GROMACS .gro file of C-alpha atoms in nm:
model
  356
    1MET     CA    1  -1.401   5.741  -2.480
    2GLY     CA    2  -1.113   5.949  -2.331
    3LEU     CA    3  -1.326   6.253  -2.352
    4LEU     CA    4  -1.605   6.076  -2.170
    5ARG     CA    5  -1.386   5.965  -1.902
    6ILE     CA    6  -1.251   6.304  -1.842
    7MET     CA    7  -1.600   6.446  -1.834
    8MET     CA    8  -1.739   6.170  -1.595
    9PRO     CA    9  -1.736   6.240  -1.217
   10PRO     CA   10  -1.476   6.013  -1.015
   11LYS     CA   11  -1.770   5.820  -0.849
   12LEU     CA   12  -1.931   5.739  -1.182
   13GLN     CA   13  -1.591   5.625  -1.319
   14LEU     CA   14  -1.542   5.402  -1.015
   15LEU     CA   15  -1.886   5.257  -1.076
   16ALA     CA   16  -1.817   5.197  -1.435
   17VAL     CA   17  -1.486   5.004  -1.356
   18VAL     CA   18  -1.672   4.794  -1.084
   19ALA     CA   19  -1.954   4.718  -1.321
   20PHE     CA   20  -1.710   4.608  -1.594
   21ALA     CA   21  -1.526   4.389  -1.365
   22VAL     CA   22  -1.851   4.223  -1.247
   23ALA     CA   23  -1.959   4.161  -1.606
   24MET     CA   24  -1.626   3.997  -1.675
   25LEU     CA   25  -1.641   3.770  -1.385
   26PHE     CA   26  -2.006   3.668  -1.488
   27LEU     CA   27  -1.887   3.588  -1.834
   28GLU     CA   28  -1.594   3.383  -1.709
   29ASN     CA   29  -1.820   3.188  -1.469
   30GLN     CA   30  -2.052   3.128  -1.765
   31ILE     CA   31  -1.788   3.014  -1.979
   32GLN     CA   32  -1.669   2.765  -1.714
   33LYS     CA   33  -2.012   2.632  -1.658
   34LEU     CA   34  -2.032   2.575  -2.050
   35GLU     CA   35  -1.695   2.393  -2.035
   36GLU     CA   36  -1.830   2.171  -1.762
   37SER     CA   37  -2.143   2.093  -1.917
   38ARG     CA   38  -1.952   2.004  -2.258
   39SER     CA   39  -1.726   1.770  -2.057
   40LYS     CA   40  -2.016   1.593  -1.886
   41LEU     CA   41  -2.199   1.557  -2.240
   42GLU     CA   42  -1.874   1.410  -2.366
   43ARG     CA   43  -1.846   1.170  -2.105
   44ALA     CA   44  -2.218   1.058  -2.116
   45ILE     CA   45  -2.150   1.014  -2.496
   46ALA     CA   46  -1.866   0.807  -2.457
   47ARG     CA   47  -2.028   0.593  -2.198
   48HIS     CA   48  -2.329   0.523  -2.408
   49GLU     CA   49  -2.099   0.434  -2.710
   50VAL     CA   50  -1.905   0.185  -2.481
   51ARG     CA   51  -2.256   0.032  -2.354
   52GLU     CA   52  -2.361  -0.014  -2.725
   53ILE     CA   53  -2.045  -0.191  -2.825
   54GLU     CA   54  -2.051  -0.405  -2.508
   55GLN     CA   55  -2.427  -0.499  -2.584
   56ARG     CA   56  -2.317  -0.607  -2.936
   57HIS     CA   57  -2.060  -0.853  -2.811
   58THR     CA   58  -2.221  -0.979  -2.494
   59MET     CA   59  -2.556  -1.128  -2.601
   60ASP     CA   60  -2.658  -1.279  -2.258
   61GLY     CA   61  -2.370  -1.116  -2.053
   62PRO     CA   62  -2.071  -1.368  -2.094
   63ARG     CA   63  -1.843  -1.074  -2.076
   64GLN     CA   64  -1.986  -0.971  -1.742
   65ASP     CA   65  -1.955  -1.315  -1.609
   66ALA     CA   66  -1.599  -1.353  -1.730
   67ALA     CA   67  -1.518  -1.018  -1.544
   68LEU     CA   68  -1.679  -1.182  -1.231
   69ASP     CA   69  -1.471  -1.496  -1.263
   70GLU     CA   70  -1.165  -1.304  -1.279
   71GLU     CA   71  -1.240  -1.112  -0.958
   72GLU     CA   72  -1.333  -1.426  -0.766
   73ASP     CA   73  -1.000  -1.578  -0.905
   74MET     CA   74  -0.802  -1.315  -0.730
   75VAL     CA   75  -0.517  -1.400  -0.473
   76ILE     CA   76  -0.338  -1.150  -0.253
   77ILE     CA   77  -0.016  -1.228  -0.060
   78TYR     CA   78   0.091  -1.018   0.218
   79ASN     CA   79   0.464  -1.148   0.297
   80ARG     CA   80   0.462  -0.940   0.605
   81VAL     CA   81   0.795  -0.824   0.758
   82PRO     CA   82   0.800  -0.856   1.141
   83LYS     CA   83   0.724  -0.558   1.355
   84THR     CA   84   0.582  -0.334   1.080
   85ALA     CA   85   0.215  -0.318   1.224
   86SER     CA   86   0.164  -0.634   1.017
   87THR     CA   87  -0.079  -0.792   1.277
   88SER     CA   88  -0.269  -0.468   1.304
   89PHE     CA   89  -0.327  -0.466   0.925
   90THR     CA   90  -0.401  -0.851   0.907
   91ASN     CA   91  -0.669  -0.797   1.177
   92ILE     CA   92  -0.853  -0.580   0.931
   93ALA     CA   93  -0.834  -0.854   0.672
   94TYR     CA   94  -0.987  -1.087   0.926
   95ASP     CA   95  -1.249  -0.869   1.044
   96LEU     CA   96  -1.371  -0.794   0.662
   97CYS     CA   97  -1.333  -1.156   0.526
   98ALA     CA   98  -1.687  -1.275   0.609
   99LYS     CA   99  -1.860  -0.945   0.496
  100ASN     CA  100  -1.657  -0.927   0.191
  101LYS     CA  101  -1.675  -1.298   0.105
  102TYR     CA  102  -1.308  -1.402   0.092
  103HIS     CA  103  -1.068  -1.638   0.276
  104VAL     CA  104  -0.770  -1.544   0.488
  105LEU     CA  105  -0.490  -1.794   0.555
  106HIS     CA  106  -0.200  -1.764   0.753
  107ILE     CA  107   0.119  -1.895   0.618
  108ASN     CA  108   0.298  -2.065   0.928
  109THR     CA  109   0.645  -2.178   0.852
  110THR     CA  110   0.865  -2.376   1.081
  111LYS     CA  111   1.049  -2.134   1.322
  112ASN     CA  112   0.913  -1.851   1.119
  113ASN     CA  113   1.182  -1.936   0.854
  114PRO     CA  114   1.119  -1.689   0.577
  115VAL     CA  115   1.302  -1.901   0.329
  116MET     CA  116   1.114  -2.202   0.193
  117SER     CA  117   1.280  -2.524   0.058
  118LEU     CA  118   1.257  -2.578  -0.308
  119GLN     CA  119   1.010  -2.863  -0.277
  120ASP     CA  120   0.793  -2.622  -0.042
  121GLN     CA  121   0.812  -2.349  -0.300
  122VAL     CA  122   0.640  -2.582  -0.548
  123ARG     CA  123   0.391  -2.685  -0.309
  124PHE     CA  124   0.318  -2.346  -0.215
  125VAL     CA  125   0.275  -2.218  -0.582
  126LYS     CA  126   0.058  -2.509  -0.657
  127ASN     CA  127  -0.158  -2.450  -0.354
  128ILE     CA  128  -0.216  -2.066  -0.410
  129THR     CA  129  -0.287  -2.119  -0.805
  130SER     CA  130  -0.513  -2.441  -0.795
  131TRP     CA  131  -0.677  -2.426  -0.460
  132LYS     CA  132  -1.013  -2.307  -0.595
  133GLU     CA  133  -1.213  -2.354  -0.268
  134MET     CA  134  -0.997  -2.083  -0.120
  135LYS     CA  135  -1.031  -1.810  -0.382
  136PRO     CA  136  -1.062  -1.530  -0.349
  137GLY     CA  137  -0.794  -1.562  -0.097
  138PHE     CA  138  -0.566  -1.341   0.135
  139TYR     CA  139  -0.250  -1.514   0.223
  140HIS     CA  140  -0.027  -1.359   0.495
  141GLY     CA  141   0.293  -1.480   0.659
  142HIS     CA  142   0.669  -1.403   0.742
  143VAL     CA  143   0.798  -1.539   0.410
  144SER     CA  144   1.042  -1.358   0.156
  145TYR     CA  145   0.912  -1.272  -0.189
  146LEU     CA  146   0.857  -1.567  -0.403
  147ASP     CA  147   0.863  -1.539  -0.802
  148PHE     CA  148   0.565  -1.724  -0.923
  149ALA     CA  149   0.669  -1.672  -1.293
  150LYS     CA  150   0.966  -1.903  -1.269
  151PHE     CA  151   0.726  -2.198  -1.191
  152GLY     CA  152   0.541  -2.149  -1.512
  153VAL     CA  153   0.218  -2.021  -1.362
  154LYS     CA  154  -0.007  -1.827  -1.602
  155LYS     CA  155  -0.148  -1.594  -1.342
  156LYS     CA  156   0.052  -1.453  -1.066
  157PRO     CA  157  -0.079  -1.342  -0.724
  158ILE     CA  158  -0.089  -0.975  -0.621
  159TYR     CA  159   0.164  -0.896  -0.374
  160ILE     CA  160   0.126  -0.627  -0.105
  161ASN     CA  161   0.352  -0.532   0.200
  162VAL     CA  162   0.429  -0.266   0.459
  163ILE     CA  163   0.784  -0.153   0.568
  164ARG     CA  164   0.914   0.064   0.863
  165ASP     CA  165   1.193   0.288   0.941
  166PRO     CA  166   1.470   0.031   0.993
  167ILE     CA  167   1.587   0.146   1.350
  168GLU     CA  168   1.231   0.186   1.475
  169ARG     CA  169   1.150  -0.173   1.353
  170LEU     CA  170   1.462  -0.321   1.534
  171VAL     CA  171   1.380  -0.137   1.851
  172SER     CA  172   1.026  -0.258   1.840
  173TYR     CA  173   1.150  -0.619   1.775
  174TYR     CA  174   1.417  -0.602   2.049
  175TYR     CA  175   1.146  -0.518   2.323
  176PHE     CA  176   0.890  -0.764   2.167
  177LEU     CA  177   1.134  -1.059   2.221
  178ARG     CA  178   1.165  -0.945   2.587
  179PHE     CA  179   0.820  -0.821   2.676
  180GLY     CA  180   0.576  -0.931   2.415
  181ASP     CA  181   0.272  -0.705   2.333
  182ASP     CA  182  -0.083  -0.650   2.449
  183TYR     CA  183  -0.232  -0.876   2.180
  184ARG     CA  184  -0.124  -1.199   2.368
  185PRO     CA  185   0.014  -1.067   2.692
  186GLY     CA  186   0.030  -1.405   2.863
  187LEU     CA  187   0.266  -1.571   2.598
  188ARG     CA  188   0.621  -1.624   2.711
  189ARG     CA  189   0.875  -1.467   2.477
  190ARG     CA  190   1.221  -1.605   2.391
  191LYS     CA  191   1.409  -1.351   2.574
  192GLN     CA  192   1.186  -1.300   2.848
  193GLY     CA  193   1.359  -1.196   3.176
  194ASP     CA  194   1.627  -0.998   3.001
  195LYS     CA  195   1.587  -0.643   3.136
  196LYS     CA  196   1.869  -0.487   2.937
  197THR     CA  197   1.758  -0.183   2.749
  198PHE     CA  198   1.808  -0.122   2.385
  199ASP     CA  199   2.052   0.173   2.460
  200GLU     CA  200   2.247  -0.054   2.698
  201CYS     CA  201   2.259  -0.333   2.448
  202VAL     CA  202   2.405  -0.103   2.169
  203ALA     CA  203   2.670   0.052   2.416
  204GLU     CA  204   2.783  -0.302   2.494
  205GLY     CA  205   2.801  -0.425   2.131
  206GLY     CA  206   2.527  -0.698   2.213
  207SER     CA  207   2.409  -0.935   1.929
  208ASP     CA  208   2.045  -0.878   1.935
  209CYS     CA  209   2.107  -0.497   1.864
  210ALA     CA  210   2.391  -0.541   1.619
  211PRO     CA  211   2.365  -0.348   1.281
  212GLU     CA  212   2.336  -0.708   1.113
  213LYS     CA  213   1.997  -0.735   1.281
  214LEU     CA  214   1.883  -0.439   1.066
  215TRP     CA  215   1.924  -0.654   0.753
  216LEU     CA  216   1.568  -0.774   0.718
  217GLN     CA  217   1.345  -0.573   0.486
  218ILE     CA  218   1.574  -0.572   0.198
  219PRO     CA  219   1.591  -0.968   0.200
  220PHE     CA  220   1.217  -0.994   0.235
  221PHE     CA  221   1.179  -0.808  -0.074
  222CYS     CA  222   1.471  -0.952  -0.258
  223GLY     CA  223   1.347  -1.311  -0.234
  224HIS     CA  224   1.467  -1.660  -0.223
  225SER     CA  225   1.810  -1.624  -0.385
  226SER     CA  226   2.119  -1.690  -0.160
  227GLU     CA  227   2.264  -1.339  -0.237
  228CYS     CA  228   1.943  -1.191  -0.089
  229TRP     CA  229   2.058  -1.300   0.261
  230ASN     CA  230   2.402  -1.199   0.238
  231VAL     CA  231   2.420  -0.904   0.483
  232GLY     CA  232   2.522  -0.598   0.312
  233SER     CA  233   2.487  -0.714  -0.046
  234ARG     CA  234   2.418  -0.418  -0.276
  235TRP     CA  235   2.282  -0.658  -0.539
  236ALA     CA  236   2.025  -0.776  -0.298
  237MET     CA  237   1.919  -0.403  -0.227
  238GLU     CA  238   1.899  -0.332  -0.618
  239GLN     CA  239   1.697  -0.644  -0.652
  240ALA     CA  240   1.465  -0.560  -0.370
  241LYS     CA  241   1.407  -0.221  -0.530
  242TYR     CA  242   1.326  -0.392  -0.853
  243ASN     CA  243   1.072  -0.627  -0.707
  244LEU     CA  244   0.895  -0.342  -0.504
  245ILE     CA  245   0.841  -0.143  -0.831
  246ASN     CA  246   0.767  -0.443  -1.072
  247GLU     CA  247   0.621  -0.701  -0.863
  248TYR     CA  248   0.435  -0.541  -0.567
  249PHE     CA  249   0.087  -0.388  -0.636
  250LEU     CA  250   0.122  -0.152  -0.333
  251VAL     CA  251   0.393  -0.108  -0.044
  252GLY     CA  252   0.285   0.115   0.238
  253VAL     CA  253   0.493   0.231   0.524
  254THR     CA  254   0.410   0.177   0.906
  255GLU     CA  255   0.425   0.548   0.990
  256GLU     CA  256   0.137   0.619   0.718
  257LEU     CA  257  -0.069   0.290   0.766
  258GLU     CA  258  -0.416   0.454   0.730
  259ASP     CA  259  -0.324   0.594   0.387
  260PHE     CA  260  -0.202   0.260   0.280
  261ILE     CA  261  -0.533   0.112   0.394
  262MET     CA  262  -0.739   0.387   0.214
  263LEU     CA  263  -0.553   0.320  -0.117
  264LEU     CA  264  -0.598  -0.058  -0.105
  265GLU     CA  265  -0.968  -0.002  -0.037
  266ALA     CA  266  -1.005   0.230  -0.344
  267ALA     CA  267  -0.805   0.007  -0.576
  268LEU     CA  268  -0.911  -0.356  -0.447
  269PRO     CA  269  -1.267  -0.305  -0.307
  270ARG     CA  270  -1.335  -0.679  -0.346
  271PHE     CA  271  -1.111  -0.723  -0.054
  272PHE     CA  272  -1.082  -0.425   0.125
  273ARG     CA  273  -1.427  -0.250   0.119
  274GLY     CA  274  -1.502  -0.075   0.459
  275ALA     CA  275  -1.138  -0.117   0.570
  276THR     CA  276  -1.074   0.255   0.616
  277GLU     CA  277  -1.359   0.304   0.843
  278LEU     CA  278  -1.282  -0.001   1.040
  279TYR     CA  279  -0.924   0.108   1.096
  280ARG     CA  280  -1.039   0.445   1.219
  281THR     CA  281  -1.304   0.326   1.445
  282GLY     CA  282  -1.238  -0.055   1.517
  283LYS     CA  283  -1.074  -0.178   1.847
  284LYS     CA  284  -0.903  -0.488   1.725
  285SER     CA  285  -0.688  -0.324   1.465
  286HIS     CA  286  -0.531  -0.096   1.736
  287LEU     CA  287  -0.453  -0.362   1.976
  288ARG     CA  288  -0.098  -0.492   1.911
  289LYS     CA  289   0.149  -0.267   2.084
  290THR     CA  290   0.489  -0.375   2.199
  291THR     CA  291   0.514  -0.351   2.575
  292GLU     CA  292   0.777  -0.173   2.767
  293LYS     CA  293   0.942  -0.019   2.475
  294LYS     CA  294   1.171   0.263   2.542
  295LEU     CA  295   1.276   0.497   2.276
  296PRO     CA  296   1.650   0.492   2.202
  297THR     CA  297   1.874   0.794   2.271
  298LYS     CA  298   2.022   1.024   1.988
  299GLN     CA  299   2.373   0.876   2.088
  300THR     CA  300   2.246   0.513   2.010
  301ILE     CA  301   2.078   0.606   1.683
  302ALA     CA  302   2.392   0.787   1.571
  303LYS     CA  303   2.605   0.475   1.643
  304LEU     CA  304   2.360   0.260   1.435
  305GLN     CA  305   2.355   0.515   1.160
  306GLN     CA  306   2.729   0.473   1.113
  307SER     CA  307   2.679   0.134   0.983
  308ASP     CA  308   2.680   0.056   0.611
  309ILE     CA  309   2.397  -0.191   0.683
  310TRP     CA  310   2.184   0.070   0.816
  311LYS     CA  311   2.257   0.305   0.532
  312MET     CA  312   2.135   0.037   0.276
  313GLU     CA  313   1.829  -0.049   0.471
  314ASN     CA  314   1.746   0.307   0.514
  315GLU     CA  315   1.803   0.393   0.153
  316PHE     CA  316   1.558   0.106   0.059
  317TYR     CA  317   1.317   0.228   0.308
  318GLU     CA  318   1.344   0.597   0.164
  319PHE     CA  319   1.304   0.451  -0.182
  320ALA     CA  320   0.961   0.270  -0.080
  321LEU     CA  321   0.849   0.581   0.104
  322GLU     CA  322   0.900   0.811  -0.209
  323GLN     CA  323   0.721   0.558  -0.423
  324PHE     CA  324   0.424   0.527  -0.175
  325GLN     CA  325   0.402   0.898  -0.167
  326PHE     CA  326   0.417   0.944  -0.537
  327ILE     CA  327   0.115   0.687  -0.573
  328ARG     CA  328  -0.077   0.859  -0.295
  329ALA     CA  329  -0.027   1.202  -0.453
  330HIS     CA  330  -0.185   1.079  -0.778
  331ALA     CA  331  -0.481   0.905  -0.597
  332VAL     CA  332  -0.592   1.139  -0.338
  333ARG     CA  333  -0.677   1.494  -0.279
  334GLU     CA  334  -0.655   1.700   0.040
  335LYS     CA  335  -0.945   1.907   0.194
  336ASP     CA  336  -0.969   2.078   0.526
  337GLY     CA  337  -0.685   1.846   0.647
  338ASP     CA  338  -0.853   1.530   0.539
  339LEU     CA  339  -0.773   1.295   0.250
  340TYR     CA  340  -1.020   1.205  -0.021
  341ILE     CA  341  -0.982   0.933  -0.298
  342LEU     CA  342  -1.013   1.078  -0.654
  343THR     CA  343  -1.291   0.948  -0.864
  344GLN     CA  344  -1.226   0.808  -1.208
  345ASN     CA  345  -1.032   1.066  -1.409
  346PHE     CA  346  -1.041   0.921  -1.744
  347PHE     CA  347  -1.304   0.804  -2.004
  348TYR     CA  348  -1.324   0.671  -2.356
  349GLU     CA  349  -1.418   0.862  -2.659
  350LYS     CA  350  -1.389   0.854  -3.044
  351ILE     CA  351  -1.488   0.474  -3.055
  352TYR     CA  352  -1.512   0.324  -3.396
  353PRO     CA  353  -1.674   0.179  -3.590
  354LYS     CA  354  -1.985   0.354  -3.485
  355SER     CA  355  -2.302   0.137  -3.428
  356ASN     CA  356  -2.588   0.173  -3.673
   0.00000   0.00000   0.00000
C-alpha cells in the first residue's frame, strides 16, 4: 500500500482520500438511519404492548372514563401577587374558559386582605373541593398560599403563580395607586392627586416607597402563618422557597410571561390550549399597563438595595427565576430564535408478563 501511494500521482491520491471520506460519511449516515429506525420500532412495539395490557383491563373502557373524570375534577389556584402582570394573565384564562370548557372564579376578599380568617379558610377549602358544578375550575385572587393538606382533603388543588423583580413591582404599584392603568382608566385610585414621583418619595423617606413595602412576594408564598407576615423574617423566606418547590406546579416571572404561558399550555392543555397564540396575537391580554410610570434612577435603586428586606425579596425572586429557567431548559428547545416545546421524550418497554 505504501509503494502504491508513492507510485500514484498526487491528484489520484487526493481523489482516493476524498472518495474514502465520502464513503465514511455515507456509512455513518446509514448507521444513523438504522439507529433511528430501530428506535422507532422499539417505541412502536412498546406502545403496542401498552395497548394490549390496557385492553385486557378495561373491557368497556372504564379506565379511560376514570382518567376523564380525573381531568374534569381539576382545580387550579392562581394566588396572584399584585402588579406582576396578573391581570394580563388572568384575562387569557377568561378568554379561553368557554372554548376549553372550564370555569373561572375571582376570589374577592374584603379590602384585598391576603390573609383569610380561620373560618373563611374552612369555607374556602370546602368550596374548592366539593363545588362540583364549578369543576374544572380556575380560581384567582390576591390571597396568600393556603395549605389544603392540613384540612384533611384527599386531593389538593394545583397552585401556579407569577412573580416579578421586587423593585420593579413596587414602582409599578406606587404609580398604580396614583394614576391607575389603561384597563379601567376612569376608576379613582386611593392615592389619586399625589404627583410625587417614586424618586422623590424615596429621597424623602416616604412610607409608600419604604423598604417594608417590598415585603409581599415572600409572604404570599409563605402562607397564613403569623411569621410569614413578620417583615424581614428569614424563616418566612425559607418557607416560601419550600412551598414554591414543593407546593406549586409552576411559578413564572413577569419578565418571561410568554414562556410561562407556553409551558402551561404544554403541561395543562385542558385549561391552556390556545393560550400561547392568544397571548401573542390577542389585544385584551396586553391591555393593562400602569399609567404615568417613571423609571427610578440608579441612585434610588441603589438606596433600596441597601435594605436587608430588598436583599431577601431579591434572593427569593432569583431563586424562583432559577427554578423557572431550569424547568424551561428541560421542556423547550430553541431554533432560529424561537422556542419549541419538546415532544414526549420517554416510552415504556420490557413490559411483562407478555400477552398470549
